[in-house]
C-alpha positions as a LaTeX table, in Angstrom:
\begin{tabular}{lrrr}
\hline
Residue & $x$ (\AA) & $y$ (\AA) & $z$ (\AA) \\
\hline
Unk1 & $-14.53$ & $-16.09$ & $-16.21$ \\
Unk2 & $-15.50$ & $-13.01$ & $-14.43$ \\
Unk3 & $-18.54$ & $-13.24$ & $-11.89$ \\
Unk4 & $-20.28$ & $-9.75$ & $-13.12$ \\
Unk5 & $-23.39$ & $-7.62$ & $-12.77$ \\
Unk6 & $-23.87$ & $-5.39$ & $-16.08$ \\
Unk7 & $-24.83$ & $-1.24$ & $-14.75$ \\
Unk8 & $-25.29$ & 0.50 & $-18.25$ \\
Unk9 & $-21.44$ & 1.60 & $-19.32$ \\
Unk10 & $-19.81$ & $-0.21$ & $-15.98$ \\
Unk11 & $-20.23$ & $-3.71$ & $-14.55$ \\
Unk12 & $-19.25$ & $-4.86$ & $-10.84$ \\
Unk13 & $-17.40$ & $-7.55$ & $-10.41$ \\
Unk14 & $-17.42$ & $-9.54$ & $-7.62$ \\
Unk15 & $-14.23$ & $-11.78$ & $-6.43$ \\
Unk16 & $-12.40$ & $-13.64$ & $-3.73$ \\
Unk17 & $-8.61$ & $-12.75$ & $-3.13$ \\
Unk18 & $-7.50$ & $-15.97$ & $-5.01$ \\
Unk19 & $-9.61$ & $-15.19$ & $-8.15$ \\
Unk20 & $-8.23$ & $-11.43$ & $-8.57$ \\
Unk21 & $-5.28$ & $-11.66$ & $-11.42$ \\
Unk22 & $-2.29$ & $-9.64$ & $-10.74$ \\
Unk23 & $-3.33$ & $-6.58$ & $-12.38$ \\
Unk24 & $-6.67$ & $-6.73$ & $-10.80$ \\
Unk25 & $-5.26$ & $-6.48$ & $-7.39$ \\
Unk26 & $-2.97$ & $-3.32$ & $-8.98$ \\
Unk27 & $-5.83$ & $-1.27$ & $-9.92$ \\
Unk28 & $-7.61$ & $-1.98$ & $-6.91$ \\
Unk29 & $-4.54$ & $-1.25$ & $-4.81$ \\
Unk30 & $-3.67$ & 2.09 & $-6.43$ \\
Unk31 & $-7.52$ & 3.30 & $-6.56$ \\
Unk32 & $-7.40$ & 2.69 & $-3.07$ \\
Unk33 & $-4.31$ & 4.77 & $-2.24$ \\
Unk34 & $-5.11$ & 7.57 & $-4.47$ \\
Unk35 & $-8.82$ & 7.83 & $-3.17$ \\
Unk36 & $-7.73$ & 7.31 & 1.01 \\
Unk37 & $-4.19$ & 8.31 & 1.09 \\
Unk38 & $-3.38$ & 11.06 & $-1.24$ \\
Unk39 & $-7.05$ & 12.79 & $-1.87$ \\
Unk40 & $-7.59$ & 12.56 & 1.51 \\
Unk41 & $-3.90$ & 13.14 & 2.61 \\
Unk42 & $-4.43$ & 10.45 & 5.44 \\
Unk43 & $-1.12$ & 8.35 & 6.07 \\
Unk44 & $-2.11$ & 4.27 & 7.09 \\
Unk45 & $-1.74$ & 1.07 & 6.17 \\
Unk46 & $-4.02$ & 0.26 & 3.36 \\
Unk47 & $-2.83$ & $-2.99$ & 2.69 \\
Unk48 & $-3.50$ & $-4.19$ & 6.58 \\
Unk49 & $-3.30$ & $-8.08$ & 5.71 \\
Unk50 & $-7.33$ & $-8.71$ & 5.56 \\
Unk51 & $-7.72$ & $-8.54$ & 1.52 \\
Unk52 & $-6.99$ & $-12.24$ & 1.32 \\
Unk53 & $-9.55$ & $-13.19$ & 3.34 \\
Unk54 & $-12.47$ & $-10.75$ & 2.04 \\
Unk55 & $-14.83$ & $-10.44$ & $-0.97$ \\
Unk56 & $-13.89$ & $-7.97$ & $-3.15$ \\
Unk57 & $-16.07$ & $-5.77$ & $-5.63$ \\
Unk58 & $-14.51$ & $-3.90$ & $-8.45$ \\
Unk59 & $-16.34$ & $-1.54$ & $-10.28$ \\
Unk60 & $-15.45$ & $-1.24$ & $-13.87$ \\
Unk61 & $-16.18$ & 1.07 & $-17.12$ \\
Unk62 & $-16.58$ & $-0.38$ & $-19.79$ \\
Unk63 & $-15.83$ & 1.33 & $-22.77$ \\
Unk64 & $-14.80$ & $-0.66$ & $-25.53$ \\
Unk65 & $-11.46$ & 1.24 & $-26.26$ \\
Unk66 & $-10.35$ & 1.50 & $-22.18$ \\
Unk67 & $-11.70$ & $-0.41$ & $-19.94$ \\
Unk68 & $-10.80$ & 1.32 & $-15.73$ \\
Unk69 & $-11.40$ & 0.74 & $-12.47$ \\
Unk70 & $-14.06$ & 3.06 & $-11.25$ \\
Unk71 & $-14.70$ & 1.81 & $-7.56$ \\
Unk72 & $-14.28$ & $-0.65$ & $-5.17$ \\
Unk73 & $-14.80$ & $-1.88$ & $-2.29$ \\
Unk74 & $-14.78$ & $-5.45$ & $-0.07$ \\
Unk75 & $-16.50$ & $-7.52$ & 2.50 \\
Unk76 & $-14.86$ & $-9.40$ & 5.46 \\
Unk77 & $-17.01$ & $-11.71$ & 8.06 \\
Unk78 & $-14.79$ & $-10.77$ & 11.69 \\
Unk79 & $-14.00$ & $-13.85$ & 13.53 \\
Unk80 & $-14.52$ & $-12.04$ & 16.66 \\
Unk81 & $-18.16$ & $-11.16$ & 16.14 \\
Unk82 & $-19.20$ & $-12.55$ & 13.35 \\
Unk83 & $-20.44$ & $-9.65$ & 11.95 \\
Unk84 & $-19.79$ & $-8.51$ & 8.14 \\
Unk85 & $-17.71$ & $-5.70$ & 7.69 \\
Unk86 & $-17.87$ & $-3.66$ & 4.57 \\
Unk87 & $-14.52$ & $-1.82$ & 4.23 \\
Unk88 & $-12.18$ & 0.32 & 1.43 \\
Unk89 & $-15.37$ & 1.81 & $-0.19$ \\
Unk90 & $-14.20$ & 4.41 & $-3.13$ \\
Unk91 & $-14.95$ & 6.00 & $-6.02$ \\
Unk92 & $-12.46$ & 7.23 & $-8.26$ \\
Unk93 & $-13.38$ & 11.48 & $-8.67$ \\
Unk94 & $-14.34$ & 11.58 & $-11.68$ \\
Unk95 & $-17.51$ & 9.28 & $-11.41$ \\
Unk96 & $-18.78$ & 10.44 & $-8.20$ \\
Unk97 & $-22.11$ & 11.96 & $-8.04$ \\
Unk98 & $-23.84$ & 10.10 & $-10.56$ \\
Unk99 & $-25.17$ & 6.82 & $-8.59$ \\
Unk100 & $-22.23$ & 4.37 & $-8.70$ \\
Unk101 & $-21.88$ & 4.32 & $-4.95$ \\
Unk102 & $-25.41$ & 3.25 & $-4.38$ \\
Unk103 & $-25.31$ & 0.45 & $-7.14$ \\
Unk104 & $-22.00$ & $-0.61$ & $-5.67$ \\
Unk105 & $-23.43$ & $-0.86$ & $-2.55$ \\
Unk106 & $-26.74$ & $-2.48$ & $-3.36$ \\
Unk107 & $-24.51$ & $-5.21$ & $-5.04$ \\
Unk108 & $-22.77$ & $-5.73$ & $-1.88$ \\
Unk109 & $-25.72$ & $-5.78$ & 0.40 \\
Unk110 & $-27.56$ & $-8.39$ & $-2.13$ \\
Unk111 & $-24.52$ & $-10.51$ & $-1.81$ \\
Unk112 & $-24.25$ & $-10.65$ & 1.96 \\
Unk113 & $-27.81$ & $-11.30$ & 2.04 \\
Unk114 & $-27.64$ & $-14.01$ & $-0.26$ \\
Unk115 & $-24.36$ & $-15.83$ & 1.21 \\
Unk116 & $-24.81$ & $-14.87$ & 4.87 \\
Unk117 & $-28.66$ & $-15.19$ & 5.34 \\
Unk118 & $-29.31$ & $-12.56$ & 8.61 \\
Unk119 & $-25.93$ & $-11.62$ & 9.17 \\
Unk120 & $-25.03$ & $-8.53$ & 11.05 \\
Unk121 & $-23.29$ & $-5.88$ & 8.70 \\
Unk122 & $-21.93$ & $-2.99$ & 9.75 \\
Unk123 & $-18.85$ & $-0.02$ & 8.44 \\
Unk124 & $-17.19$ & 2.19 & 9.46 \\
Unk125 & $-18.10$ & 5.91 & 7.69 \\
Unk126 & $-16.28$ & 8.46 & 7.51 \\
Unk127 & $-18.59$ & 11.42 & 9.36 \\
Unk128 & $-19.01$ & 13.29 & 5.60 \\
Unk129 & $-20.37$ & 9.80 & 3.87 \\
Unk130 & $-22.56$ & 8.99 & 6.88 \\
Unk131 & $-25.98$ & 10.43 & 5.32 \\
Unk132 & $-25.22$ & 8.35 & 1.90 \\
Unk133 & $-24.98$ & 5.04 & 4.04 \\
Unk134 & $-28.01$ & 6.12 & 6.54 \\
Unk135 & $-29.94$ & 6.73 & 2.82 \\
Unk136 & $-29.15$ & 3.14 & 2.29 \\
Unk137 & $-30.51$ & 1.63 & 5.45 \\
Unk138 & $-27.39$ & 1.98 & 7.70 \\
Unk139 & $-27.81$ & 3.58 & 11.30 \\
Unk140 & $-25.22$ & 5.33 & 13.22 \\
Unk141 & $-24.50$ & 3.91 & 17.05 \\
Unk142 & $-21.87$ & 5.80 & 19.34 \\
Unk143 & $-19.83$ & 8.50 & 19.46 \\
Unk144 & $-17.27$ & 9.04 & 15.89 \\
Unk145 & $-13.52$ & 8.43 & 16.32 \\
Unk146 & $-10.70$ & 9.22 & 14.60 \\
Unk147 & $-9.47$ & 6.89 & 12.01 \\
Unk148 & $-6.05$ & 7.98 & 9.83 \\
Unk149 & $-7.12$ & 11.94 & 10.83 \\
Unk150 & $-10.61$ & 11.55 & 9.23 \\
Unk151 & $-13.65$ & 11.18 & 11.60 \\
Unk152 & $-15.41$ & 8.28 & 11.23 \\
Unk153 & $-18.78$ & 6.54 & 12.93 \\
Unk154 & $-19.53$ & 3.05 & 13.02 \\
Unk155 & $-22.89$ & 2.18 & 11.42 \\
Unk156 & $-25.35$ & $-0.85$ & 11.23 \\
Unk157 & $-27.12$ & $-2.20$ & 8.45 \\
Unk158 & $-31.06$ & $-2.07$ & 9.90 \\
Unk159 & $-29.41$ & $-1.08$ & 12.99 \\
Unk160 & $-28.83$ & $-5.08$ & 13.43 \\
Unk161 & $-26.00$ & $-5.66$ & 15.13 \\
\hline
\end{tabular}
């Protein structure tokens, strides 16, 4: 059974590693590479060995004919900190711009808040995304790097840390 939150024509699901079926893991993989690697033309290692230990959110349509993935993104806790990192946040193109993002996110946030009472969470943005995440609460702290070619800044949910 699918752990869900119904958004009008989508609905998020949230997952561990282990629950994700095969084809699941596919969409998530390929919306990932299409959105980072060949959109963006930026040449890593997407699947960098952490997906098994994170929580991952899939963001769905829901037609009744076709049902796609939409977005994504997961959650990690970093042994070395302990803070919670949200990574691999993406839209597919054609349903940017009309508020997915933000729900996506909110779902995430709620669920860290609710599993991790007053953990630290924090991202990494990429320099173009950073006002969308500061909109949310985030705050930016240091100087950007580069990450895959693509500036990026780290940021801090209610600039906890």
């Amino acid at each position: 059974m699918k752990n869900t939150l119904q958004t009008s024509t989508y609905y998020i699901q949230r997952s561990r590693f282990c629950e994700l079926s095969l084809e699941q893991f596919y969409a998530l993989a390929k919306l990932r590479q299409e959105g980072f690697i060949v959109e963006q033309q930026s040449i890593y290692t997407d699947l960098d060995g952490l997906d098994s230990g994170a929580i991952h959110f899939l963001y769905w349509s829901s037609n009744q004919d076709d049902e796609q993935l939409v977005g994504y993104a997961r959650y990690r806790c970093c042994e070395s900190d302990g803070q919670h990192k949200i990574e691999r946040v993406v839209l597919a193109g054609d349903v940017r711009g009309k508020g997915l993002g933000k729900r996506l996110m909110q779902a995430i946030l709620k669920d860290i808040e609710a599993h991790h009472v007053g953990a630290a969470i924090c991202l990494s943005s990429q320099i173009t995304a950073q006002a969308f995440y500061q909109s949310l609460g985030f705050v930016a702290e240091g100087e950007s790097y580069d990450d895959g070619g693509i500036e990026h800044i780290t940021m801090y949910y209610g600039a906890i840390k």
